[in-house]
mmCIF file of N, CA, C and O in Angstrom:
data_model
loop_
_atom_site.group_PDB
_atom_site.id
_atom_site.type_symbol
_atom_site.label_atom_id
_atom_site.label_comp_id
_atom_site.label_asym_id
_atom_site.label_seq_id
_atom_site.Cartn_x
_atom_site.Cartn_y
_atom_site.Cartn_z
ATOM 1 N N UNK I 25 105.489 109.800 111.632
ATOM 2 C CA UNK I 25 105.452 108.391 111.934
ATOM 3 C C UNK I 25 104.269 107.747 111.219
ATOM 4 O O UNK I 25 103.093 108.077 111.368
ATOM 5 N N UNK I 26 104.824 106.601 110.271
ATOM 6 C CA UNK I 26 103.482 105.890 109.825
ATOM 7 C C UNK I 26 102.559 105.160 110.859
ATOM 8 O O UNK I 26 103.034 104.545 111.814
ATOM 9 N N UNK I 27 100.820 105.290 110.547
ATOM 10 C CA UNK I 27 100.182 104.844 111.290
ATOM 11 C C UNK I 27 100.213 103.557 111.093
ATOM 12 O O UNK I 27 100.476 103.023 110.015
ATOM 13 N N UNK I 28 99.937 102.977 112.160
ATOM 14 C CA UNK I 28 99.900 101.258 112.326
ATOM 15 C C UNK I 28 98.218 100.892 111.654
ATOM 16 O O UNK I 28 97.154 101.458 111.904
ATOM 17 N N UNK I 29 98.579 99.466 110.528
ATOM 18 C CA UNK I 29 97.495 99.375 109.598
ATOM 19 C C UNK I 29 96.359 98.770 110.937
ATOM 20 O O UNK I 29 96.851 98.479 112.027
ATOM 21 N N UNK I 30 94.848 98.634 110.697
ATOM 22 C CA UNK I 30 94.069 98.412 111.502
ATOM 23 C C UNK I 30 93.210 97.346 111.085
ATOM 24 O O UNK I 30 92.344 97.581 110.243
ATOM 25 N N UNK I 31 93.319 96.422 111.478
ATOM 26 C CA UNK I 31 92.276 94.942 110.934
ATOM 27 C C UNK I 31 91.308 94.378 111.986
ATOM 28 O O UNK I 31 91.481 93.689 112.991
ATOM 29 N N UNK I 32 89.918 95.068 111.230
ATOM 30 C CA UNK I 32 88.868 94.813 111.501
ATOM 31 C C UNK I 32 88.506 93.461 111.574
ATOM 32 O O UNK I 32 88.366 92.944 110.466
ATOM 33 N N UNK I 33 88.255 92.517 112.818
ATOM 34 C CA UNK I 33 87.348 91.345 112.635
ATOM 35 C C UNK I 33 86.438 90.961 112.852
ATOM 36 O O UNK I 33 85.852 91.559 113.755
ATOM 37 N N UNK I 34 85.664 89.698 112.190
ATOM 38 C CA UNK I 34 84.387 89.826 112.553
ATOM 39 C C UNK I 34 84.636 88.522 114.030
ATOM 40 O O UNK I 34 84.871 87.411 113.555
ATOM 41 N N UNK I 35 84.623 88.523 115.011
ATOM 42 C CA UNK I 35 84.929 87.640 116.188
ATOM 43 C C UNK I 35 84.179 86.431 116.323
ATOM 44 O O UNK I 35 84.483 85.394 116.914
ATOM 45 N N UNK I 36 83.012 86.769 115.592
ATOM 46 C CA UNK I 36 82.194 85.620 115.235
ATOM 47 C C UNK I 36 82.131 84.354 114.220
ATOM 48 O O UNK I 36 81.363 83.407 114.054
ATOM 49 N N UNK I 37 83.359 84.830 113.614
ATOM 50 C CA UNK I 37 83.555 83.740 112.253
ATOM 51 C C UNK I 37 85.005 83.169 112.706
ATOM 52 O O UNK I 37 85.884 83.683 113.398
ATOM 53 N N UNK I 38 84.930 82.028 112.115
ATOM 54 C CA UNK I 38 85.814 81.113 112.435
ATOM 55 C C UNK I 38 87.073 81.182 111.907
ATOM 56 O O UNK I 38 88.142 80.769 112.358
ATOM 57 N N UNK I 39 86.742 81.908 110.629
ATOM 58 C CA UNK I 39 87.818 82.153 109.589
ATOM 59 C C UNK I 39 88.618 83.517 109.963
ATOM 60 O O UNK I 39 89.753 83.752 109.550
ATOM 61 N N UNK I 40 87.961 84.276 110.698
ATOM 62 C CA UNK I 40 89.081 85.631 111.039
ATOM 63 C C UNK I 40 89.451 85.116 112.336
ATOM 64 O O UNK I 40 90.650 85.329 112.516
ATOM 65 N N UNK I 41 88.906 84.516 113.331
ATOM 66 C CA UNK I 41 89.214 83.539 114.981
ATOM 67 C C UNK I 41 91.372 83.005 114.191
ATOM 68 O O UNK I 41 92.521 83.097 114.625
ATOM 69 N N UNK I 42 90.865 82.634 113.250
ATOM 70 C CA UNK I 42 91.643 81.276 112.769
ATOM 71 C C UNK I 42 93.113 82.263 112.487
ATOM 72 O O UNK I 42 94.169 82.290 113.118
ATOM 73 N N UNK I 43 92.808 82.785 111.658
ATOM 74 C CA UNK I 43 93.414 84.200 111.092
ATOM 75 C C UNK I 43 94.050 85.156 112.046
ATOM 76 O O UNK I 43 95.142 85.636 111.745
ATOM 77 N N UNK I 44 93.483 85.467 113.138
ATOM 78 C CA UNK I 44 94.545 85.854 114.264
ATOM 79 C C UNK I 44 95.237 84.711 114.768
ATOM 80 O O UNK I 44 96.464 84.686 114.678
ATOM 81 N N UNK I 45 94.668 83.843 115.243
ATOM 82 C CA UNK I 45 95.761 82.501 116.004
ATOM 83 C C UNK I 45 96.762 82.681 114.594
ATOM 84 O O UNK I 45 97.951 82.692 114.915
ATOM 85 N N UNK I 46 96.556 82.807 113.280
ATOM 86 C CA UNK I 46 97.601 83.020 112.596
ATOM 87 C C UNK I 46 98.624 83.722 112.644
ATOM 88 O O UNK I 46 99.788 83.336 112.538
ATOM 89 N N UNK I 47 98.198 84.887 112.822
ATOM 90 C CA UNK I 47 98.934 86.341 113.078
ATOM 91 C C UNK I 47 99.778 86.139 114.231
ATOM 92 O O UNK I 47 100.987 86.369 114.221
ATOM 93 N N UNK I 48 99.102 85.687 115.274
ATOM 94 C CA UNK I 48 99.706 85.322 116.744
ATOM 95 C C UNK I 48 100.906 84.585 116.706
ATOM 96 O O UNK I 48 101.988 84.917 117.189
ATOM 97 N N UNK I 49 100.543 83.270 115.922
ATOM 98 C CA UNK I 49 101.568 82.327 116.038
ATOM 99 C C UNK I 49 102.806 82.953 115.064
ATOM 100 O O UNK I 49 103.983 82.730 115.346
ATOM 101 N N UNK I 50 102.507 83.567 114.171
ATOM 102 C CA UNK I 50 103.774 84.829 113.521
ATOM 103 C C UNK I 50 104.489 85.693 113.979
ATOM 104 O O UNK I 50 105.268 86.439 113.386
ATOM 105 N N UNK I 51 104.218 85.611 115.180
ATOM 106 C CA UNK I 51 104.571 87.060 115.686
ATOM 107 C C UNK I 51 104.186 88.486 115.261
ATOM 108 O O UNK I 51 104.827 89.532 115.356
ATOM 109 N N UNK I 52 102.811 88.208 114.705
ATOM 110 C CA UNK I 52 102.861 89.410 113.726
ATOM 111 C C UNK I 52 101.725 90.474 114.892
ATOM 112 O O UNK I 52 101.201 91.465 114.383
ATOM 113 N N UNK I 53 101.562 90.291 115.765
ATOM 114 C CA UNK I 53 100.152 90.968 116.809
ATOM 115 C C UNK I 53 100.637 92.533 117.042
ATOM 116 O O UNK I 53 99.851 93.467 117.202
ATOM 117 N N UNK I 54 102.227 92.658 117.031
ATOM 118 C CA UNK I 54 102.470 94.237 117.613
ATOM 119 C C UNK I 54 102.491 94.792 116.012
ATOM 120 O O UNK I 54 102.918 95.941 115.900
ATOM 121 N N UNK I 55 102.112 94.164 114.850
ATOM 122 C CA UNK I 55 102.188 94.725 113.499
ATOM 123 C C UNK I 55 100.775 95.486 112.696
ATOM 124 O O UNK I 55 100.636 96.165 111.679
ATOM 125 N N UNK I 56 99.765 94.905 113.866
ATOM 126 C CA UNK I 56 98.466 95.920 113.574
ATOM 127 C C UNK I 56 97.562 96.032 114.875
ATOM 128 O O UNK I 56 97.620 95.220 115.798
ATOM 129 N N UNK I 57 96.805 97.024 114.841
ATOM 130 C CA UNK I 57 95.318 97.276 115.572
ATOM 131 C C UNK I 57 94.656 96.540 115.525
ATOM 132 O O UNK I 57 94.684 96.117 114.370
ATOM 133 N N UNK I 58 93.942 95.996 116.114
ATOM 134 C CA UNK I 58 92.724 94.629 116.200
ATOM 135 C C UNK I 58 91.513 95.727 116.552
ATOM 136 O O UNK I 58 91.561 96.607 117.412
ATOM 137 N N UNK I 59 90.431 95.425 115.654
ATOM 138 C CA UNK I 59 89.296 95.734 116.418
ATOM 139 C C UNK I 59 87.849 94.684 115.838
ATOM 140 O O UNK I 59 87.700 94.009 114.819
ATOM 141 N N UNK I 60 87.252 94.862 116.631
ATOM 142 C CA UNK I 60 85.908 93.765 116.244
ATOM 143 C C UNK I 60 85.145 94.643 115.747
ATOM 144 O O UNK I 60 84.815 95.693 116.296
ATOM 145 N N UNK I 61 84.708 94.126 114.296
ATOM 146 C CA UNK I 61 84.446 94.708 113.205
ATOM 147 C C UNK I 61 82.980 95.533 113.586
ATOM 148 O O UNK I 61 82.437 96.248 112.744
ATOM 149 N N UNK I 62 82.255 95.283 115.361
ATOM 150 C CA UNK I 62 81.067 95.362 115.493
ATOM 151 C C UNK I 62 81.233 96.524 116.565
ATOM 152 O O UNK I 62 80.313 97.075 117.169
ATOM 153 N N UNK I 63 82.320 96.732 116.656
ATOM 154 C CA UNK I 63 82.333 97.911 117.689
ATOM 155 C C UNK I 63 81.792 99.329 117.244
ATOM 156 O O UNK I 63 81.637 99.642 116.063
ATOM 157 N N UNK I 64 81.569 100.008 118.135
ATOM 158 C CA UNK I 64 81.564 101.590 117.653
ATOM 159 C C UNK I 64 82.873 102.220 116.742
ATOM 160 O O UNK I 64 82.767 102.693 115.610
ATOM 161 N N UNK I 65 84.042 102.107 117.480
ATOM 162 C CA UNK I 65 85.275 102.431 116.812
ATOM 163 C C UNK I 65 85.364 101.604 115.119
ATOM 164 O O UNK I 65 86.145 102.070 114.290
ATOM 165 N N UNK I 66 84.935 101.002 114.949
ATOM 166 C CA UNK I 66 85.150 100.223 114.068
ATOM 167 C C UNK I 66 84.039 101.129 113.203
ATOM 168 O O UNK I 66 84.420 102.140 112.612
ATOM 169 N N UNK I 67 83.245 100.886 113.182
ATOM 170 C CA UNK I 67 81.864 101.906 112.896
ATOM 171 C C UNK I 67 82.198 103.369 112.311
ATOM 172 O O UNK I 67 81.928 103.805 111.192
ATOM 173 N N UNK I 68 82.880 104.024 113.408
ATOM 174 C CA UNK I 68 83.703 105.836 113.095
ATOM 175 C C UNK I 68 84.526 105.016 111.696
ATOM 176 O O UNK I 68 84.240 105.343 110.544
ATOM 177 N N UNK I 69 85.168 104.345 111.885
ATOM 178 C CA UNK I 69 86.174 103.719 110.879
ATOM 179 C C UNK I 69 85.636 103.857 109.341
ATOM 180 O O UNK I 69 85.805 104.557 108.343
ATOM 181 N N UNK I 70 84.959 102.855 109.750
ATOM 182 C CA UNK I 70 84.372 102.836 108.577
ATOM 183 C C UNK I 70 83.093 103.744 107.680
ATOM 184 O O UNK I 70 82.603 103.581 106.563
ATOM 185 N N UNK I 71 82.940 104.391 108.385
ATOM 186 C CA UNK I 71 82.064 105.534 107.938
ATOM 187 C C UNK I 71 82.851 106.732 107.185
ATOM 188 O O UNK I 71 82.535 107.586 106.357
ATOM 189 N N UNK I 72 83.918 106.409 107.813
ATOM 190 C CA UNK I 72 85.502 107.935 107.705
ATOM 191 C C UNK I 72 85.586 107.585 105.700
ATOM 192 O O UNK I 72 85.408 108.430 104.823
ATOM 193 N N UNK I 73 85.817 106.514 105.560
ATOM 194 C CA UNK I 73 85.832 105.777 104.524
ATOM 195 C C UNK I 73 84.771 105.150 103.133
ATOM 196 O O UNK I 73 84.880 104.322 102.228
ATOM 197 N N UNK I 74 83.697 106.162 103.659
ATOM 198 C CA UNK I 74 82.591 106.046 103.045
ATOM 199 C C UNK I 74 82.586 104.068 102.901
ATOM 200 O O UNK I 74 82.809 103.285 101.977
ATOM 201 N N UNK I 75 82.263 103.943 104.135
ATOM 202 C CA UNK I 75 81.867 102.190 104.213
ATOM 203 C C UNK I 75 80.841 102.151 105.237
ATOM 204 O O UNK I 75 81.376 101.718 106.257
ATOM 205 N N UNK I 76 79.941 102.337 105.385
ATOM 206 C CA UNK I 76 79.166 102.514 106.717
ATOM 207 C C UNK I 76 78.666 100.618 107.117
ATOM 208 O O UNK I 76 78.651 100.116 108.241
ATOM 209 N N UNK I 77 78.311 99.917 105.780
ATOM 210 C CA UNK I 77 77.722 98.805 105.539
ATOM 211 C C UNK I 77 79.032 97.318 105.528
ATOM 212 O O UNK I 77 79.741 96.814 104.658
ATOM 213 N N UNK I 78 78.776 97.048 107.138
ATOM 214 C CA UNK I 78 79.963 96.250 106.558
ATOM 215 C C UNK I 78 79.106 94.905 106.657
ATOM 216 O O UNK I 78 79.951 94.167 106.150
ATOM 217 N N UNK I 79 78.270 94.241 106.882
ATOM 218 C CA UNK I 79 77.563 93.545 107.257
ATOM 219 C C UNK I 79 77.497 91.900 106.632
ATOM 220 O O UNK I 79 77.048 90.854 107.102
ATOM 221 N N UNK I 80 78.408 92.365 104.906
ATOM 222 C CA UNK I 80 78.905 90.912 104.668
ATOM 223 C C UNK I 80 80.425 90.443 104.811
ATOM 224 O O UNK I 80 80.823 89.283 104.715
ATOM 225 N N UNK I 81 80.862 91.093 104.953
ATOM 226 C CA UNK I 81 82.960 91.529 105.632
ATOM 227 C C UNK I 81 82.773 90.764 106.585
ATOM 228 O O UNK I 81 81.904 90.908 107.445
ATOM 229 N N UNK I 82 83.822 89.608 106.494
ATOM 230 C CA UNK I 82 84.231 88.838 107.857
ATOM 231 C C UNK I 82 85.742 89.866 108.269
ATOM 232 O O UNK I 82 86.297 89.658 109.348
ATOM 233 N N UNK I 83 86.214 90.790 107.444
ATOM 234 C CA UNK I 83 87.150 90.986 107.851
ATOM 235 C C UNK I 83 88.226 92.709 107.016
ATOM 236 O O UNK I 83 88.886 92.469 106.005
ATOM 237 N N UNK I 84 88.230 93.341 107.253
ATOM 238 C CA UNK I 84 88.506 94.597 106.766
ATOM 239 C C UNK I 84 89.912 94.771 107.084
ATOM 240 O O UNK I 84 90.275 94.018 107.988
ATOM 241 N N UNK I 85 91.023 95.707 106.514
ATOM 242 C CA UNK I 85 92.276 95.831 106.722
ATOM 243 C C UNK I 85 92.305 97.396 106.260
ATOM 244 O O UNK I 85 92.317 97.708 105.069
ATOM 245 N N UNK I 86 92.316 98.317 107.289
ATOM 246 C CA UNK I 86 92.472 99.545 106.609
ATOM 247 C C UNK I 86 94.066 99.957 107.122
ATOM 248 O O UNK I 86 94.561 99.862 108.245
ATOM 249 N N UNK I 87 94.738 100.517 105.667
ATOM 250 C CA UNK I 87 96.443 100.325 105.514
ATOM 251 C C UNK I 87 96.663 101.793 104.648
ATOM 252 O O UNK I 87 96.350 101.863 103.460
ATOM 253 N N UNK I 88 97.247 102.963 105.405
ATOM 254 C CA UNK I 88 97.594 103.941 104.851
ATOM 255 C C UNK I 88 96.748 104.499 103.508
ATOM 256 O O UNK I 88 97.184 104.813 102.401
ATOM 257 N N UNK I 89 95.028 104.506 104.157
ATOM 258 C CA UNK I 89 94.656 105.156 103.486
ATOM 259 C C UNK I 89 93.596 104.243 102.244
ATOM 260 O O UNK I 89 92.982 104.653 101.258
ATOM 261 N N UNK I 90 93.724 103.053 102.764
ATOM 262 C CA UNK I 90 93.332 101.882 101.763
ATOM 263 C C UNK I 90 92.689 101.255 102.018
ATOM 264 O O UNK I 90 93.356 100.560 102.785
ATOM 265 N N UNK I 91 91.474 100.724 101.999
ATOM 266 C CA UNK I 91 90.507 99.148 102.226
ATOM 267 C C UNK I 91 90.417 98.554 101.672
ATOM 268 O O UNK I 91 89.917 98.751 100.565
ATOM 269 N N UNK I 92 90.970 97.100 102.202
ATOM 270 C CA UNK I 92 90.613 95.561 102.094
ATOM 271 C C UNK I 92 89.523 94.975 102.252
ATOM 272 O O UNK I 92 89.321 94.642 103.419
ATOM 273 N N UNK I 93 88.733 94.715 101.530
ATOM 274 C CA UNK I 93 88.019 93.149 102.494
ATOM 275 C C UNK I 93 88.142 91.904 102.217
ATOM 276 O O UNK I 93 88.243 91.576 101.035
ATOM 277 N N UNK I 94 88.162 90.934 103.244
ATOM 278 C CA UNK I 94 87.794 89.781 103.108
ATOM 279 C C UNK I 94 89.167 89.042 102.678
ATOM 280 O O UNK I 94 90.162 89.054 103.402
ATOM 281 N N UNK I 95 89.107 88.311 101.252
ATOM 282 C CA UNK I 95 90.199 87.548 101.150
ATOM 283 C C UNK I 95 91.409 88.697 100.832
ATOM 284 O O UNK I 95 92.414 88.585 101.533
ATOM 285 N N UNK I 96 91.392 89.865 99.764
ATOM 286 C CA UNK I 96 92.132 91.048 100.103
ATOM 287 C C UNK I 96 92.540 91.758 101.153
ATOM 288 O O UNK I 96 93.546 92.456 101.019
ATOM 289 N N UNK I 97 91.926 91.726 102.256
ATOM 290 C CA UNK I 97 92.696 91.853 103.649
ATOM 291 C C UNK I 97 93.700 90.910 104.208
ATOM 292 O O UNK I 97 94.852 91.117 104.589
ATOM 293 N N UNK I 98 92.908 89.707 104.162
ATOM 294 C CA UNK I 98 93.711 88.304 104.128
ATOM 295 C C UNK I 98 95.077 88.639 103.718
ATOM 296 O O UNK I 98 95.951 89.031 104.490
ATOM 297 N N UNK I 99 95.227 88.438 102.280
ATOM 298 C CA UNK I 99 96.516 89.208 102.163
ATOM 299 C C UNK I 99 97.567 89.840 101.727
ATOM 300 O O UNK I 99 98.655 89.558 101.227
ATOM 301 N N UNK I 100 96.806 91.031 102.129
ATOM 302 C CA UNK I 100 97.527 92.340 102.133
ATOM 303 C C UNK I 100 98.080 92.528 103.704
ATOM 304 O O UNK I 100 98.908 93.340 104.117
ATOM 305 N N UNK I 101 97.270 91.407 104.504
ATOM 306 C CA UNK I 101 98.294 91.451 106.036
ATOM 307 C C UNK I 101 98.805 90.438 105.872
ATOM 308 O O UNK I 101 99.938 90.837 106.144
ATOM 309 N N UNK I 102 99.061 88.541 105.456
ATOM 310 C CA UNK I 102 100.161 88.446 105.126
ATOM 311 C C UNK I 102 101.687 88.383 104.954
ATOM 312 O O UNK I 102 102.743 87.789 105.174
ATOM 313 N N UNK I 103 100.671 90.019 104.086
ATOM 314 C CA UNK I 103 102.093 90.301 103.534
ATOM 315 C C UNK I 103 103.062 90.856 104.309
ATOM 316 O O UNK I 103 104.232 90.845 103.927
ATOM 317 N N UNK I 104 102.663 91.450 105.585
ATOM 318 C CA UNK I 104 103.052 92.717 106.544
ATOM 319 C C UNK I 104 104.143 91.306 107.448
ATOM 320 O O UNK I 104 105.207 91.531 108.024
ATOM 321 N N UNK I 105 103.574 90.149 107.336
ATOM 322 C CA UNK I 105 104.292 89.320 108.384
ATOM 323 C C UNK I 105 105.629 88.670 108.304
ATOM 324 O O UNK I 105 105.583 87.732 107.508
ATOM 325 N N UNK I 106 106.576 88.798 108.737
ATOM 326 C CA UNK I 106 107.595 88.440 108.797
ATOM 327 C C UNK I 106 108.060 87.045 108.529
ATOM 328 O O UNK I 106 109.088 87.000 109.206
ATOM 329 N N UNK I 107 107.909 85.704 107.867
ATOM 330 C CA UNK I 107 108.134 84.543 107.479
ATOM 331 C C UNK I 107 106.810 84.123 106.676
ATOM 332 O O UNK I 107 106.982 83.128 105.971
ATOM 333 N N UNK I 108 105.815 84.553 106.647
ATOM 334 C CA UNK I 108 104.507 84.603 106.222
ATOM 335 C C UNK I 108 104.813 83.700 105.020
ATOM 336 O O UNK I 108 105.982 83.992 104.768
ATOM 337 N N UNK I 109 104.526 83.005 104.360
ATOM 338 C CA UNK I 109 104.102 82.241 103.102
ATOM 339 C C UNK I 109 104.558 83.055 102.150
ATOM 340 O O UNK I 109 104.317 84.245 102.354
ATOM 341 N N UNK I 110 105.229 82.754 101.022
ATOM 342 C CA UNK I 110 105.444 83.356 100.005
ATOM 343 C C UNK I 110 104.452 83.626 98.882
ATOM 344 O O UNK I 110 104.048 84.621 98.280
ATOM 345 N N UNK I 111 104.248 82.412 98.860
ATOM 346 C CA UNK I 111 102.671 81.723 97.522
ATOM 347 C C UNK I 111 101.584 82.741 98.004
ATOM 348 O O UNK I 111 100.995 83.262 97.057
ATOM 349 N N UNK I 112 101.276 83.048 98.929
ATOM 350 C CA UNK I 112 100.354 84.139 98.941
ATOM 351 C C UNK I 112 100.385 85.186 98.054
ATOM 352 O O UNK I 112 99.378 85.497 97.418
ATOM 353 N N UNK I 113 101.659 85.887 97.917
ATOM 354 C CA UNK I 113 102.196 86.638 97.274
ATOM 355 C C UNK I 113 101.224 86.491 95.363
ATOM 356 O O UNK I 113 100.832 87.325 94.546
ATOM 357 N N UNK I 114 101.220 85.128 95.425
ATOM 358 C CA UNK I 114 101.172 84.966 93.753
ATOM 359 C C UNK I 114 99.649 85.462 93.622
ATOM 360 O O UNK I 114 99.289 86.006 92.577
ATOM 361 N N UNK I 115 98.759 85.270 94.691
ATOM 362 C CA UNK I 115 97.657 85.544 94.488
ATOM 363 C C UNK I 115 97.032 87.144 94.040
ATOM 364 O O UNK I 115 96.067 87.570 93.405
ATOM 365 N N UNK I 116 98.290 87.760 94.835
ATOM 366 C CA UNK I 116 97.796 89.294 95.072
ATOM 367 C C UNK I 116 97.527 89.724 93.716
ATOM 368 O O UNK I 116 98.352 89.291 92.911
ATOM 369 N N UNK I 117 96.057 90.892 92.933
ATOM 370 C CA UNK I 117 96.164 91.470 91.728
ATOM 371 C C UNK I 117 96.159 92.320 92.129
ATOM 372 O O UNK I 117 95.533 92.443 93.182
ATOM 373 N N UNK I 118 97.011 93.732 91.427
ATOM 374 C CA UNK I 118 97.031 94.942 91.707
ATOM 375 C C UNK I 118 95.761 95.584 90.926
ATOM 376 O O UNK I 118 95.560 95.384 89.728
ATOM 377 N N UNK I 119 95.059 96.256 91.627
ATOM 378 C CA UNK I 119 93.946 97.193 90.198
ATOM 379 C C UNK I 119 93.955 98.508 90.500
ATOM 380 O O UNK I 119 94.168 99.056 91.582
ATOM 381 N N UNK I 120 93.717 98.935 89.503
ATOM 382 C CA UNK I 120 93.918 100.575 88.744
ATOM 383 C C UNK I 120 92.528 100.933 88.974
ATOM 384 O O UNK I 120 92.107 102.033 88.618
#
């Protein structure tokens, strides 16, 4: 069974606050893990991942093995949502 992707927020910024009421109003909430980017769990997380320093990240998306931050988390979840914006799409760059 694939693991469910996990998006780190920072609870304190307005812009990831904003960003779940996004997710929410999508229906997209049973489509990832929420955790506040300041927790302990979040912390194991990101250490697993050689990231120990998240301290300028409003917002992390770890997805089968992969980290996002910030506007790349943005979206790469998105993308996961079911009616979600298309034009997002145009933004995404893939890198090697």
């Amino acid at each position: 069974m694939k693991e469910m992707p996990v998006l780190l927020i920072d609870n304190t910024s307005p812009l990831s606050c904003s960003f779940m009421q996004f997710i929410y109003n999508s229906g997209g909430f049973d489509k990832f893990k929420f955790l506040s980017i300041y927790s302990d769990e979040s912390k194991r997380l990101l250490s697993s991942y050689d990231m120990p320093d998240r301290s300028n990240c409003v917002m992390v998306l770890l997805d089968n093995g992969k980290v996002f931050t910030d506007s790349m988390a943005f979206f790469q979840s998105a993308r996961k949502l079911a009616g979600a914006i298309p034009i997002f799409l145009v933004f995404i760059v893939t890198r090697k």
